[in-house]
XYZ file of C-alpha atoms in Angstrom:
159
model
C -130.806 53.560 -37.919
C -127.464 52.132 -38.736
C -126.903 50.703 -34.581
C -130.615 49.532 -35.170
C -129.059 47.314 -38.564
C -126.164 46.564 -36.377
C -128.205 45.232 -33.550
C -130.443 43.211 -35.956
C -127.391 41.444 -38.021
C -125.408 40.480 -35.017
C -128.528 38.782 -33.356
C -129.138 36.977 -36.355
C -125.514 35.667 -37.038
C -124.746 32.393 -35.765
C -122.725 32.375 -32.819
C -119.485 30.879 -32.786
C -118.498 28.987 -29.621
C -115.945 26.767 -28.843
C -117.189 23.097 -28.133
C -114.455 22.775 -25.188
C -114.410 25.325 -22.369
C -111.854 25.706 -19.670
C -112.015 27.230 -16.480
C -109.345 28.359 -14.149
C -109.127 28.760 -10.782
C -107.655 26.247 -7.772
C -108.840 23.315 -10.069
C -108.204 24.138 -13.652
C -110.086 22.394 -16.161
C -111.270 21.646 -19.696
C -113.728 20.088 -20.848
C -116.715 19.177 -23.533
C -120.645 18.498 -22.386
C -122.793 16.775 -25.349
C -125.726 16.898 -22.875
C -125.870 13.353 -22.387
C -122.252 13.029 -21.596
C -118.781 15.173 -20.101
C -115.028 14.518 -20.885
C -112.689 16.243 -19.219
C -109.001 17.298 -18.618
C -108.348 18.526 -14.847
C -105.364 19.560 -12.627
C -105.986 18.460 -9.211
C -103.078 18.790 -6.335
C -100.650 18.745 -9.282
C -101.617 15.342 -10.772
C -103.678 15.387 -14.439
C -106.935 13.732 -14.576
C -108.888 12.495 -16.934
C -112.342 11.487 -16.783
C -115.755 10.206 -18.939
C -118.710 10.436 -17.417
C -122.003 9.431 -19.110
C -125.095 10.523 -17.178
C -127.607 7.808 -18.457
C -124.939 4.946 -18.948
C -126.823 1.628 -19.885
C -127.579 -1.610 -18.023
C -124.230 -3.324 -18.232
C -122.013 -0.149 -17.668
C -124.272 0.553 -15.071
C -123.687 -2.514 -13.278
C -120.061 -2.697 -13.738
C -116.895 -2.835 -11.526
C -114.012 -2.081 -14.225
C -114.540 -1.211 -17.453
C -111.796 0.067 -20.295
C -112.048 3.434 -22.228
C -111.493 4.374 -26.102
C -111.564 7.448 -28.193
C -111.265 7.792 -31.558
C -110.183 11.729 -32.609
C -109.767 11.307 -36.468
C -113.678 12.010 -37.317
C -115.069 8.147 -37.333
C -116.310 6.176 -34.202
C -114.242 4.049 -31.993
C -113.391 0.787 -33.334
C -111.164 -2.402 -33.030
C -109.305 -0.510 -35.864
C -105.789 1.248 -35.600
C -107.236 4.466 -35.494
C -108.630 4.343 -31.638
C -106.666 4.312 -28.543
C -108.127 2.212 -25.203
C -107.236 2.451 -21.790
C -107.355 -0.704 -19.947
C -109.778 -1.879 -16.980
C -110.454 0.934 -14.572
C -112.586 1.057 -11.183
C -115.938 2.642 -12.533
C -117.371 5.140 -10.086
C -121.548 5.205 -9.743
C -122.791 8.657 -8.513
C -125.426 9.971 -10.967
C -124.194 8.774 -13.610
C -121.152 6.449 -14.641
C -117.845 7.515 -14.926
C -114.209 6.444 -15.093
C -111.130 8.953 -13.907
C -107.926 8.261 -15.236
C -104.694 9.849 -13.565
C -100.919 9.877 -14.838
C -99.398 8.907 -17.899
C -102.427 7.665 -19.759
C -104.372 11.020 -18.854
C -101.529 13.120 -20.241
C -100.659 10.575 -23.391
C -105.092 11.106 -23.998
C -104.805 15.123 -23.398
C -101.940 15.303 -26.469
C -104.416 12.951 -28.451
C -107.364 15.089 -27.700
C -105.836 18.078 -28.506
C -105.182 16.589 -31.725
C -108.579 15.849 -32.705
C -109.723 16.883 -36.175
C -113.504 18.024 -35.582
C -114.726 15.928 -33.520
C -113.869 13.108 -31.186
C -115.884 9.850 -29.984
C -115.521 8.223 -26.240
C -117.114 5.286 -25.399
C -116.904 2.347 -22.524
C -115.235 -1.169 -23.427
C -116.433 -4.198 -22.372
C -114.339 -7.616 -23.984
C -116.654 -9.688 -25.478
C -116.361 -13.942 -24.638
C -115.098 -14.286 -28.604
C -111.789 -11.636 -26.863
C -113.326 -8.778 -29.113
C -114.206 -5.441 -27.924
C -117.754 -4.853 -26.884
C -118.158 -0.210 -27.006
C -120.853 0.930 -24.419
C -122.258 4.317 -23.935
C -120.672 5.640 -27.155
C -120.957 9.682 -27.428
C -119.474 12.227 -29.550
C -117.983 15.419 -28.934
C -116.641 18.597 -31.131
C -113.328 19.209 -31.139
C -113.205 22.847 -31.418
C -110.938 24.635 -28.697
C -109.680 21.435 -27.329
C -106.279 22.409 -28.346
C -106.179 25.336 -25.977
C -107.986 24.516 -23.589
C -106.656 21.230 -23.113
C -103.003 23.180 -23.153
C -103.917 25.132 -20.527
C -104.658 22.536 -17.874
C -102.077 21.184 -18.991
C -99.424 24.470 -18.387
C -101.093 24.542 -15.226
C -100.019 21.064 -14.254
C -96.469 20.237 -15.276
């Protein structure tokens, strides 16, 4: 009777999962999937990667050659405001789906940020607008939760 109540009240607790995931292995990685959209941390021949990839992206990111990147991690949405950090005109890549990989300094600078991030965290795709403002494409949100550790240990893997 009482592994029968067990059984019942841990099938009907919530479960508790982290929103980032990391996985080891010759290519170690972390990252967060909102279904519609990835972001991820990886170590690849020693170098630090980051990349967005949005698996629906709209007409104009679609269609684009170079686009910039934000993210906001302090809870609100990306914005012209202090609060979000861009990354400026990278080659997109068109495979199913859009994406933009970003290697080096900015990639490491974006994994502290990131690992930073209150609860959750917003990416989205920049376009400048003819008026010199920013124009955010393909915006999509993420949870933060585990993206402290699992973005450290890419990173401890590739120092």
């Amino acid at each position: 009777m009482l592994r029968a109540l067990l059984l019942v009240l841990v099938l009907s607790s919530p479960a508790i999962a982290a929103d980032w995931k990391f996985e080891g292995g010759a290519t170690p990685i972390a990252y967060s999937d909102n279904g519609e959209a990835q972001f991820q941390f990886a170590c690849r021949g020693g170098d630090l990667a980051m990349a967005y990839w949005v698996r629906k992206p709209g007409a104009t990111v679609a269609k684009s050659l170079s686009l910039s990147l934000a993210i906001s991690t302090r809870g609100g949405g990306v914005s012209a405001g202090g609060d979000t950090s861009f990354a400026q005109d990278f080659p997109m890549i068109h495979y199913d789906g859009s994406s933009l990989i970003i290697r080096g300094p900015v990639a490491r600078q974006w994994a502290r940020t990131a690992q930073q991030a209150g609860e959750t965290m917003e990416l989205a795709f920049v376009k400048s607008t003819a008026s010199g403002g920013p124009d955010f494409l393909d915006r999509h949100r993420f949870g933060a939760v585990g993206s402290s550790a699992a973005i450290g240990k890419v990173l401890a893997d590739c120092s």
